[in-house]
Coordinates of C-alpha atoms in Angstrom, one line a residue:
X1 CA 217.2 -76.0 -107.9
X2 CA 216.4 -79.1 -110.1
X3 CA 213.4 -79.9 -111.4
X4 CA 212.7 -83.0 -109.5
X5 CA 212.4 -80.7 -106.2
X6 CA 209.9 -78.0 -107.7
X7 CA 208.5 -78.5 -104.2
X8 CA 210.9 -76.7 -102.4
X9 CA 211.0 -73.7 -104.4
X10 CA 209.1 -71.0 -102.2
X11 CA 205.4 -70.1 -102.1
X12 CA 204.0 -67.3 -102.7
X13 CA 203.3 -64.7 -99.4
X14 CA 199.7 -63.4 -98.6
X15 CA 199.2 -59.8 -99.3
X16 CA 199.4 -56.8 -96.5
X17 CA 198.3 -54.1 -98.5
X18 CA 195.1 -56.2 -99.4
X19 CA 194.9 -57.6 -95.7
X20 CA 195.1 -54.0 -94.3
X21 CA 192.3 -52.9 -96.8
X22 CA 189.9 -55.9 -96.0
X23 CA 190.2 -55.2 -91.9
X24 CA 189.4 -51.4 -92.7
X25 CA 186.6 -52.3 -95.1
X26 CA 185.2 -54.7 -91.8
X27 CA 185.2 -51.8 -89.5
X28 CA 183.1 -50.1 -91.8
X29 CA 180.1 -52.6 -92.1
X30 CA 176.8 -52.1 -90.5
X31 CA 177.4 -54.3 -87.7
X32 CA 178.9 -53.9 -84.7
X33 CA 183.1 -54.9 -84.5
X34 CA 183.6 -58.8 -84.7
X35 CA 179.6 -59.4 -85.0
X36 CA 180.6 -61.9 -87.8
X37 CA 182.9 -63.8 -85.6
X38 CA 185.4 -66.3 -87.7
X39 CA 183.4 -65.1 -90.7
X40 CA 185.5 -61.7 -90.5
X41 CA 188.6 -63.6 -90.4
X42 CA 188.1 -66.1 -93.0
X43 CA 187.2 -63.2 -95.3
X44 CA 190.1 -60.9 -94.3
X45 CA 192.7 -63.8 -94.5
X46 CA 191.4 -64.6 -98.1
X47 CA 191.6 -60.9 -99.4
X48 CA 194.9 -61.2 -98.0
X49 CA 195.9 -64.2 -100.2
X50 CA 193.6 -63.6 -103.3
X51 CA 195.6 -59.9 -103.1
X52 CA 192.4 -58.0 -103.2
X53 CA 190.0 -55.4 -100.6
X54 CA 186.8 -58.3 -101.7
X55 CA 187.8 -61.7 -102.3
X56 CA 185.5 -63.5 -104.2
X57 CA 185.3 -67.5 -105.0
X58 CA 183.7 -67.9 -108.9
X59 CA 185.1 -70.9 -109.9
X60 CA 186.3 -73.4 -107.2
X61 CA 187.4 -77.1 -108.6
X62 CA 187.4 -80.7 -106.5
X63 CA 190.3 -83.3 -107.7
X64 CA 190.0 -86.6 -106.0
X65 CA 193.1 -88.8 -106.0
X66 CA 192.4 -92.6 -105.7
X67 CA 195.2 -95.6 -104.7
X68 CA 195.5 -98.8 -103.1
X69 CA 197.8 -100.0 -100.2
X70 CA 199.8 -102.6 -99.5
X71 CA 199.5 -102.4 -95.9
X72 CA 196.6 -103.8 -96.2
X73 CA 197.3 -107.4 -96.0
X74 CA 197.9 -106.9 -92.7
X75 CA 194.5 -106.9 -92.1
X76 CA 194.5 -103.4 -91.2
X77 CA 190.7 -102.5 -93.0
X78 CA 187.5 -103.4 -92.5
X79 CA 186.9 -103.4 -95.8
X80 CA 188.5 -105.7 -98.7
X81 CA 190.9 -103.5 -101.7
X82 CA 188.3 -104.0 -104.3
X83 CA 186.3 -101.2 -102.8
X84 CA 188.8 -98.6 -103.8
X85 CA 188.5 -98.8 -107.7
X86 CA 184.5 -100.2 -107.3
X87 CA 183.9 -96.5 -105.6
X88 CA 185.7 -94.7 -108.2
X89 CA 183.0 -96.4 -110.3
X90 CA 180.6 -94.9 -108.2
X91 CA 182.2 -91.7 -108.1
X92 CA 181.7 -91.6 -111.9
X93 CA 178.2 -92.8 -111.9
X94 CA 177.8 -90.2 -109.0
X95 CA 176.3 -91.8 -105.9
X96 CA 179.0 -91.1 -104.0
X97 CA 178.5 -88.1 -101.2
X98 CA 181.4 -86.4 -102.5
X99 CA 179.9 -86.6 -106.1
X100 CA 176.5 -85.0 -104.7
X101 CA 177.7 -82.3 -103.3
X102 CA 179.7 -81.3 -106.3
X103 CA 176.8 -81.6 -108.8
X104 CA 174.7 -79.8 -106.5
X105 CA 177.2 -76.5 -106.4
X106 CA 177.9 -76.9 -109.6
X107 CA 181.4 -77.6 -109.1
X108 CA 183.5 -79.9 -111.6
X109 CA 184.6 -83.3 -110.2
X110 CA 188.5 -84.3 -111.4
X111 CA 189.0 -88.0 -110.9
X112 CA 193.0 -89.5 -111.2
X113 CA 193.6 -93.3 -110.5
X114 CA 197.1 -93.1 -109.2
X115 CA 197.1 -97.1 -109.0
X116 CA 194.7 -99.6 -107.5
X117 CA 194.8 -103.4 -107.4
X118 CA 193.5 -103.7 -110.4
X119 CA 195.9 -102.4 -113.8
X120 CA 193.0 -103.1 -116.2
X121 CA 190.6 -100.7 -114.2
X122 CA 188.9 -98.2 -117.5
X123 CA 186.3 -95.9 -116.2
X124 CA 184.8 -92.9 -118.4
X125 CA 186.3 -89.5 -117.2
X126 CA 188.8 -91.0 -114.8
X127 CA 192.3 -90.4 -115.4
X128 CA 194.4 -94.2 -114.7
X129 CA 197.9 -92.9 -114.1
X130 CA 199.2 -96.6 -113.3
X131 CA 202.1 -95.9 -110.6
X132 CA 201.4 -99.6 -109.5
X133 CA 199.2 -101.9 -108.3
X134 CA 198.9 -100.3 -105.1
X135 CA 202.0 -99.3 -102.8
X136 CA 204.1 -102.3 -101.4
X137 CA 203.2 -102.9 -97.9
X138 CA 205.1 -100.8 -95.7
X139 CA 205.2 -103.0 -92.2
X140 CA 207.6 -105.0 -95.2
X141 CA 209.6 -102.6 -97.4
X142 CA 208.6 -99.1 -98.6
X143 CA 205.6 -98.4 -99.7
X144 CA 206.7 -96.5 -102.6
X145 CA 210.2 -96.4 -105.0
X146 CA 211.3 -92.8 -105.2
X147 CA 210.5 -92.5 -108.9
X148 CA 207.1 -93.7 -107.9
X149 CA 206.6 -90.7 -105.2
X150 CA 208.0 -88.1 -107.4
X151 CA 205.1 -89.2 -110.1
X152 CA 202.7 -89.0 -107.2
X153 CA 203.8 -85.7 -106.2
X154 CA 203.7 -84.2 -109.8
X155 CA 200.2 -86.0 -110.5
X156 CA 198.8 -83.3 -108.0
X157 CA 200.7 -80.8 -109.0
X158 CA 199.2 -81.9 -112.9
X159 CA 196.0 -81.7 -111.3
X160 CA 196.6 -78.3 -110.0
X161 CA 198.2 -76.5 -112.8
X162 CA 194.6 -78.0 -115.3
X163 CA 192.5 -76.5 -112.5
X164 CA 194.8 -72.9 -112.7
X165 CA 193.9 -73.0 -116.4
X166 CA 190.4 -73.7 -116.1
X167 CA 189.8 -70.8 -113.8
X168 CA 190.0 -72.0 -110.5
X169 CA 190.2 -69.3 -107.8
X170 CA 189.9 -72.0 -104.9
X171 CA 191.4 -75.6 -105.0
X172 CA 189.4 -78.9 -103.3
X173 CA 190.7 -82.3 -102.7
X174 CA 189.5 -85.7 -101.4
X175 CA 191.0 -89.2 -101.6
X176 CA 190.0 -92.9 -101.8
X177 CA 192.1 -95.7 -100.9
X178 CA 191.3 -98.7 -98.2
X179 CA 194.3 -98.7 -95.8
X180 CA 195.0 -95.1 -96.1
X181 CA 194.0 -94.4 -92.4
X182 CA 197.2 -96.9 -91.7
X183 CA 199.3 -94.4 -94.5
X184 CA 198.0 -90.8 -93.0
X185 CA 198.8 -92.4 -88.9
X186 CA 201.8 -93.9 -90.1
X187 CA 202.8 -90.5 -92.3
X188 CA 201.7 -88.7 -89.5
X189 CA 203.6 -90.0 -86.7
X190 CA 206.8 -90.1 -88.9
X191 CA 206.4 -86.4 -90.0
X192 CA 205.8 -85.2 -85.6
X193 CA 206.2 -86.3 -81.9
X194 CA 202.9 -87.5 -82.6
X195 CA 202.7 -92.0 -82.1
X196 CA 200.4 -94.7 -83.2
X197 CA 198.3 -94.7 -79.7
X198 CA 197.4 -90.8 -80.2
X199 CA 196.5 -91.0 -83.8
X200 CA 195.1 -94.9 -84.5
X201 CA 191.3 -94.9 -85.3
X202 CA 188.9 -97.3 -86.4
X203 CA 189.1 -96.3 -90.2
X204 CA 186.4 -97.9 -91.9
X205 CA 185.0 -99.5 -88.8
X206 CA 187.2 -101.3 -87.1
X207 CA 186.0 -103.1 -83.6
X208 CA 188.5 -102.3 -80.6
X209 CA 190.7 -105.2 -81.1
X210 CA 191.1 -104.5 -84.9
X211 CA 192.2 -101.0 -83.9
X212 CA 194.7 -102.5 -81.5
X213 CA 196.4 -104.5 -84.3
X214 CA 196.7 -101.4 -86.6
X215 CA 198.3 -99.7 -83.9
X216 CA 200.5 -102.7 -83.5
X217 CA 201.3 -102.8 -87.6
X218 CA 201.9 -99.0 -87.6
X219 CA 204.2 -99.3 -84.8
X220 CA 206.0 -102.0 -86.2
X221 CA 206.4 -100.6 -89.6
X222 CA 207.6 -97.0 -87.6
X223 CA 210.6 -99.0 -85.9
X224 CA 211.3 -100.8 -89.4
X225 CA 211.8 -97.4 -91.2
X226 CA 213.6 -96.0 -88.4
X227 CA 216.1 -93.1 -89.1
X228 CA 215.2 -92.9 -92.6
X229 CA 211.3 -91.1 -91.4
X230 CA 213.8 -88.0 -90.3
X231 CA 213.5 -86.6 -94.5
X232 CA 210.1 -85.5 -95.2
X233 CA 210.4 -87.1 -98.9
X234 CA 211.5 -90.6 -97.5
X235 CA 208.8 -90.4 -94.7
X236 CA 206.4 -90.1 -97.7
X237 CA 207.9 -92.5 -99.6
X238 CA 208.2 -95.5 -97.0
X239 CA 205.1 -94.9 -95.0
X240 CA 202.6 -92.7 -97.4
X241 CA 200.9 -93.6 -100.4
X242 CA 199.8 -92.7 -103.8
X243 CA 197.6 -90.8 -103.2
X244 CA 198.5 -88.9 -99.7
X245 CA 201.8 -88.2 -102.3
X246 CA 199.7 -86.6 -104.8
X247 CA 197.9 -84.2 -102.3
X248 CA 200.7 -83.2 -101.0
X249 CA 201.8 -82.3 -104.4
X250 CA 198.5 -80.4 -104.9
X251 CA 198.8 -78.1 -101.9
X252 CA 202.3 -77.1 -102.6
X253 CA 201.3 -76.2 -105.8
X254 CA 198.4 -73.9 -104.7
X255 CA 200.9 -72.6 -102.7
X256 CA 203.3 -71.7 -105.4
X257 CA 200.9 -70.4 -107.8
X258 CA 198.6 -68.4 -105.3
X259 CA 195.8 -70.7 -105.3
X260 CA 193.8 -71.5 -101.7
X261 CA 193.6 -74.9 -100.9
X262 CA 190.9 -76.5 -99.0
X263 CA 192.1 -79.3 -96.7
X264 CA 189.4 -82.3 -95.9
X265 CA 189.5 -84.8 -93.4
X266 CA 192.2 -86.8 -91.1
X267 CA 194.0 -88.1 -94.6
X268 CA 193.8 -85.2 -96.1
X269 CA 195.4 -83.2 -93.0
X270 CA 197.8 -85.9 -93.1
X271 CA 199.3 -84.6 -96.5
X272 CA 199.4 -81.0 -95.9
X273 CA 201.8 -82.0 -92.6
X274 CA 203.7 -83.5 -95.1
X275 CA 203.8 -80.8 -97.6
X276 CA 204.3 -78.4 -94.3
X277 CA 207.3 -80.4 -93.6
X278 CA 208.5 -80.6 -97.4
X279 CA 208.2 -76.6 -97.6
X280 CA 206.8 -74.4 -94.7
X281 CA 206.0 -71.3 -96.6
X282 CA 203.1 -73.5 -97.7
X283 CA 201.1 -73.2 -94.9
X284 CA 199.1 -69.9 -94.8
X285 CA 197.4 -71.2 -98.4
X286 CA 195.8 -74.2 -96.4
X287 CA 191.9 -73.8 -95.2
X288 CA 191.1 -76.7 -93.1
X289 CA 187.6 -77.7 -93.2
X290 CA 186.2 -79.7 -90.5
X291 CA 187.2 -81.0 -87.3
X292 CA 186.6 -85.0 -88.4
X293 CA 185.8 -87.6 -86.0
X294 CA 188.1 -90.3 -86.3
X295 CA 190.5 -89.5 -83.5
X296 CA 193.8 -88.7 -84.7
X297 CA 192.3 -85.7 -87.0
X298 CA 192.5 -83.4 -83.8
X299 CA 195.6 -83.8 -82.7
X300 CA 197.2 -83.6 -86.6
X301 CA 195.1 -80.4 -86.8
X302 CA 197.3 -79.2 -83.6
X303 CA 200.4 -79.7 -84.8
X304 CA 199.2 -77.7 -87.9
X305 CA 197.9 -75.1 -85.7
X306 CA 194.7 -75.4 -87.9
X307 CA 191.6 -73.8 -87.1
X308 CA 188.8 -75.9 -88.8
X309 CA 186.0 -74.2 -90.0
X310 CA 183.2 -77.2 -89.2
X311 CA 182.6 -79.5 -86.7
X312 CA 179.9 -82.3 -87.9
X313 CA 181.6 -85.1 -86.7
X314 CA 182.3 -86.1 -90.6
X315 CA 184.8 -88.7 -90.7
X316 CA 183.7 -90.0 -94.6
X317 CA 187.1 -88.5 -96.5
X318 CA 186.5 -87.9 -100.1
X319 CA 186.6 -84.2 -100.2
X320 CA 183.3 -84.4 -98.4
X321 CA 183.7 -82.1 -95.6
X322 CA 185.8 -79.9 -98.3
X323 CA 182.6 -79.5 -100.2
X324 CA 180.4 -79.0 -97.1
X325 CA 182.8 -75.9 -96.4
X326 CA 182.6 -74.7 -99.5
X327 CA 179.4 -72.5 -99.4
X328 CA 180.7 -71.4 -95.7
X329 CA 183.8 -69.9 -97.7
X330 CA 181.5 -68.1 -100.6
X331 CA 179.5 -66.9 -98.2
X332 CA 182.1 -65.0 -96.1
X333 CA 183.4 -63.3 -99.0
X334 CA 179.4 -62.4 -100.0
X335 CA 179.1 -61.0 -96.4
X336 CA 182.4 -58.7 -96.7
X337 CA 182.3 -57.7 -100.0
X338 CA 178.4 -57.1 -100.7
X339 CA 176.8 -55.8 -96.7
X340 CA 176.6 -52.1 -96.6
X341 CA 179.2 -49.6 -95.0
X342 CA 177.8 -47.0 -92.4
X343 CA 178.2 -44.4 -95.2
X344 CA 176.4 -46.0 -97.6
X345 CA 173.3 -47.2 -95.8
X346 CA 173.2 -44.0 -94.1
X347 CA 173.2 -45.4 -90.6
X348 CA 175.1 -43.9 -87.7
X349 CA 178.3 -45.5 -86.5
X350 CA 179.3 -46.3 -83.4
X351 CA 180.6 -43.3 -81.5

């Protein structure tokens, strides 16, 4: 195994011992069986991959990976490039939703700039990693070289291993990038049986018509790539981005280093079928949020066989609907490892 494919060594496997203890423990509190509904199972399953009877969440940490794309002179967004690195300025002055959600749970906010349009862009607390000025436009060429995908897929694994080493017991990520709908569909299709007409939404609010040309684009760029989508890494490389490379990178690493991930929206979903395809041993690490509503998120949650944990009709990326889960996740391990047994609260159990 060579270094430049860390991401196929394999991840690490949830713990039986610990699973078998948390479903005992479950029988055991004052409720009736399965009272707690996906509660039960969300604590169970994290007992089972934190390798303990309690799991507990103490110090979960939100990376956001930022790019731009050069699909987007397609005309494929409703909204012009600039906006990517002018809300990463807003992410640091925090008025973005993502940014409120962390400061209000008290959880730190890791911004990397994996390349936007702009290669003077210098914002406080934002790391500029400069892979490009975007990706190249991938209805043209490929969107990325493969030196510039392996950096992508490294940045998130970066991000990962300075969130291990800060404490982090459960992993977060969002993503900003106009175009990236175009990237995740694209990625998406390439990576399943999945095509352009199941997954194509309006993005940033595109009218019908503008959703019929990005289907159009997509498809085009599809039959361009061809037979060189049938690799995981070249799918990435030709039809991802940046950024969709980098949390990718991120959830692979969770998986290797026994760290839960918390999967977002329909970009974010996007990535982990990519790092699904890359290394399938990755999969039992990923928590998938929400069911988001732009309307390719369902069907990519299907062929992760995800179970999302909300359904708010969220369809804002940016690790929003990670966040929103988060107090949903504490509070499942507060229920399992803090309610009284039977036993202790003296109450008789069922016969």
């Amino acid at each position: 195994m060579t270094a430049a494919l860390w991401w196929l060594e394999p991840c690490r496997q949830p713990d039986a011992r610990a699973e078998a203890a948390a479903l005992a423990r479950q029988a055991q509190l004052t409720k009736p069986t399965g009272a707690l509904g996906a509660m039960e199972t969300l604590a169970v399953r994290l007992a089972a991959l934190q390798g303990r009877e309690k799991p507990v969440i103490n110090n979960p940490q939100l990376a956001l990976f930022a790019g731009d794309h050069g699909v987007v002179a397609e005309g494929v967004s409703a909204y012009p490039q600039a906006v990517t690195a002018q809300m990463l300025a807003n992410f640091v002055s925090g008025g973005a939703a993502v940014s409120v959600l962390a400061r209000e749970q008290g959880m730190p906010l890791r911004l990397i700039d994996l390349g936007t349009i702009d290669p003077e862009l210098a914002l406080p607390g934002v790391r500029h990693l400069r892979l490009g000025a975007g990706t190249a436009n991938f209805a043209v060429e490929a969107a990325m070289t493969a030196e510039q995908c392996r950096a992508a897929l490294q940045a998130g694994r970066d991000s990962v291993l300075e969130a291990q080493a800060a404490g982090c017991d459960l992993f977060l990520a969002g993503e900003m990038g106009i175009g990236n709908t175009s990237a995740a569909t694209a990625l998406a299709c390439a990576l399943s049986d999945l095509t352009p007409m199941q997954l194509t939404g309006p993005g940033t609010g595109l009218d019908g018509a503008g959703v019929r040309h990005k289907q159009a684009v997509i498809e085009r760029a599809l039959v361009l790539h061809g037979a060189q989508l049938g690799e995981p890494f070249e799918a990435l490389r030709r039809v991802g981005g940046f950024e969709l490379a980098a949390l990718a990178g991120a959830y692979l690493t969770c998986a290797q280093l026994g760290i839960v991930a918390v999967v977002d929206g329909f970009i974010c979903s996007a990535a982990a079928l990519c790092a699904l395809r890359l290394n399938p041993s990755v999969q039992p690490w990923l928590l998938f949020a929400h069911a988001g509503a732009e309307p390719g998120h369902a069907a990519v949650l299907a062929e992760l066989g995800a179970e999302p944990l909300l359904d708010l009709g969220l369809r804002l990326g940016e690790g929003s609907g990670a966040a929103l889960a988060l107090p949903l996740i504490k509070l499942a391990c507060a229920l399992h490892g803090s309610m009284a047994t039977f036993s202790e609260a003296l109450v008789e159990d069922r016969s």
